[in-house]
Steps between C-alpha positions, in 0.01 A plus 500: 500500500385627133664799391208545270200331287475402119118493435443237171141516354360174389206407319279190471408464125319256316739254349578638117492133401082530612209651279440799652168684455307809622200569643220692398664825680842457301681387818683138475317169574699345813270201531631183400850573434812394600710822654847559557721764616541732206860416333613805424485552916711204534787690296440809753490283822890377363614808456394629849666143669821637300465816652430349819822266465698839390421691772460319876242654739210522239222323484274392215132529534317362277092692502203410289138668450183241426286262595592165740623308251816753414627335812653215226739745353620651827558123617732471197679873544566339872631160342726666282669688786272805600535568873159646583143470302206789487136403347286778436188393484153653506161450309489877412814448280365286259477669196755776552652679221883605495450822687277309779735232503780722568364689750464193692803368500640835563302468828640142526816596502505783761434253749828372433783629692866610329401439148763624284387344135240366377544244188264378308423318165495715173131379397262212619403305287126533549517879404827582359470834576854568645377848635498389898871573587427845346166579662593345822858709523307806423248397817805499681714832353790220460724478155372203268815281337248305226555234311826373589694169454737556822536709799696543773534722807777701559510684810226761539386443124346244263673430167375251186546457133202550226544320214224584223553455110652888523778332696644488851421758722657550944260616745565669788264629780563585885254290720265397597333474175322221307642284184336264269644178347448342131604150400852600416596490862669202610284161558356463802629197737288171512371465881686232701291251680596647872338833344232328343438356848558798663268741312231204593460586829621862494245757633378760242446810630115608441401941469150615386387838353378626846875429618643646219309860561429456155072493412247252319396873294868496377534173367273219341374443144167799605767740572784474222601800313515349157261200318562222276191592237569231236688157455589260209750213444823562385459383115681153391867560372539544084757485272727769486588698180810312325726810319702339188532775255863625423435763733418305798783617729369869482132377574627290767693809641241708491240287672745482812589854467106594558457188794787731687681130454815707347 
């Protein structure tokens, strides 16, 4: 019997190896390209397996929000050792913003019984925003350990580390609450081929708005609280400044100094 449930967020992303373009309304062209489950979930998905490993009795979850073919990603959070599989899925959500987005998986997640964290990656890929754990925590009046490159439970709380270029910071909160992962954490396991096999015929759970309680007026690219007005390619790299005047060191010093680097 599970003690409790570890709910890991996934996301299917365009690969970042594909061109990836937007349409006319600023929102990302899907057509045509190959997607995979975002990587930076993949290092939040190990983390909650290590958890799961740590403590017996929990279970790990793994839930995504978008269309059909997000079932992809979910097949590989099951393959590398995720016990159950959510899809959210629902033609009102396309276009959602953070705050929409949020507020659906909040929904999501009620449904699920016993959760006790929620883990998910520090930013997608696709919007590198990194402000879901945040928004979604404060949905939920839970504490929000960000950014962290391990995590552990330990009894009734959640612990990790933060390592930023201030230095190394421990986290502590009581749970339930919700954490996010960056690319620091451990490296996620390689399926096995029984998983591989397994997550092939596994069932993936399916929930819709209406189940959700949540409303096509509260989600959806009509009904998102903020706009992307404008859009232009991120200019080709250039040569950077080369410093070789006698005095170098203390230009080189205080360049850092004002990038927070030191």
């Amino acid at each position: 019997m599970w003690m409790s449930t570890i709910v890991v967020l996934v996301k299917n992303v365009p690969d970042t190896w594909s061109k990836r373009t937007l349409e006319a309304d600023f929102t990302l062209d899907r057509e045509g390209v190959d997607e995979v489950l975002d990587e930076i979930n993949e290092f939040a998905l190990e983390q909650a397996l290590r958890l799961r490993e740590a403590n017996p009795g929990h279970k790990v979850v793994a839930l995504s929000a978008g269309p059909e073919s997000a079932d992809e990603a979910l097949r590989k959070a099951l393959s590398m050792g995720a016990d159950e599989a959510i899809l959210l899925t629902d033609g009102a959500l396309a276009g959602s913003d953070l705050l929409g987005t949020a507020w659906a998986l909040n929904n999501a997640i009620n449904t699920i019984p016993d959760v006790s964290l929620i883990v998910a990656g520090a930013a997608s890929s696709d919007g590198s925003m990194g402000a879901l754990p945040g928004v979604l925590a404060e949905y939920r009046q839970v504490p929000a350990l960000t950014g962290l490159s391990r995590v552990a439970i330990e009894g009734a709380d959640v612990t990790g580390t933060r390592v930023d270029h201030r230095g190394s910071f421990e986290l502590k909160a009581a749970l339930p609450a919700v954490v996010s992962i960056t690319d620091k954490a451990d490296k996620p396991r390689f399926p096995n081929f029984k998983g591989i096999m397994a997550a092939k015929k596994a069932t993936i759970a399916r929930l819709n708005l209406a189940q959700i309680g949540v409303t096509p007026e509260q989600v959806g690219l009509a009904h998102a609280a903020t706009a992307v007005t404008a859009a232009s390619e991120r200019p080709a790299r250039t040569r950077g400044e080369v410093i070789s005047s006698g005095d170098a060191a203390a230009r080189i010093a205080e360049h850092l100094a004002a990038d927070n680097v030191i």
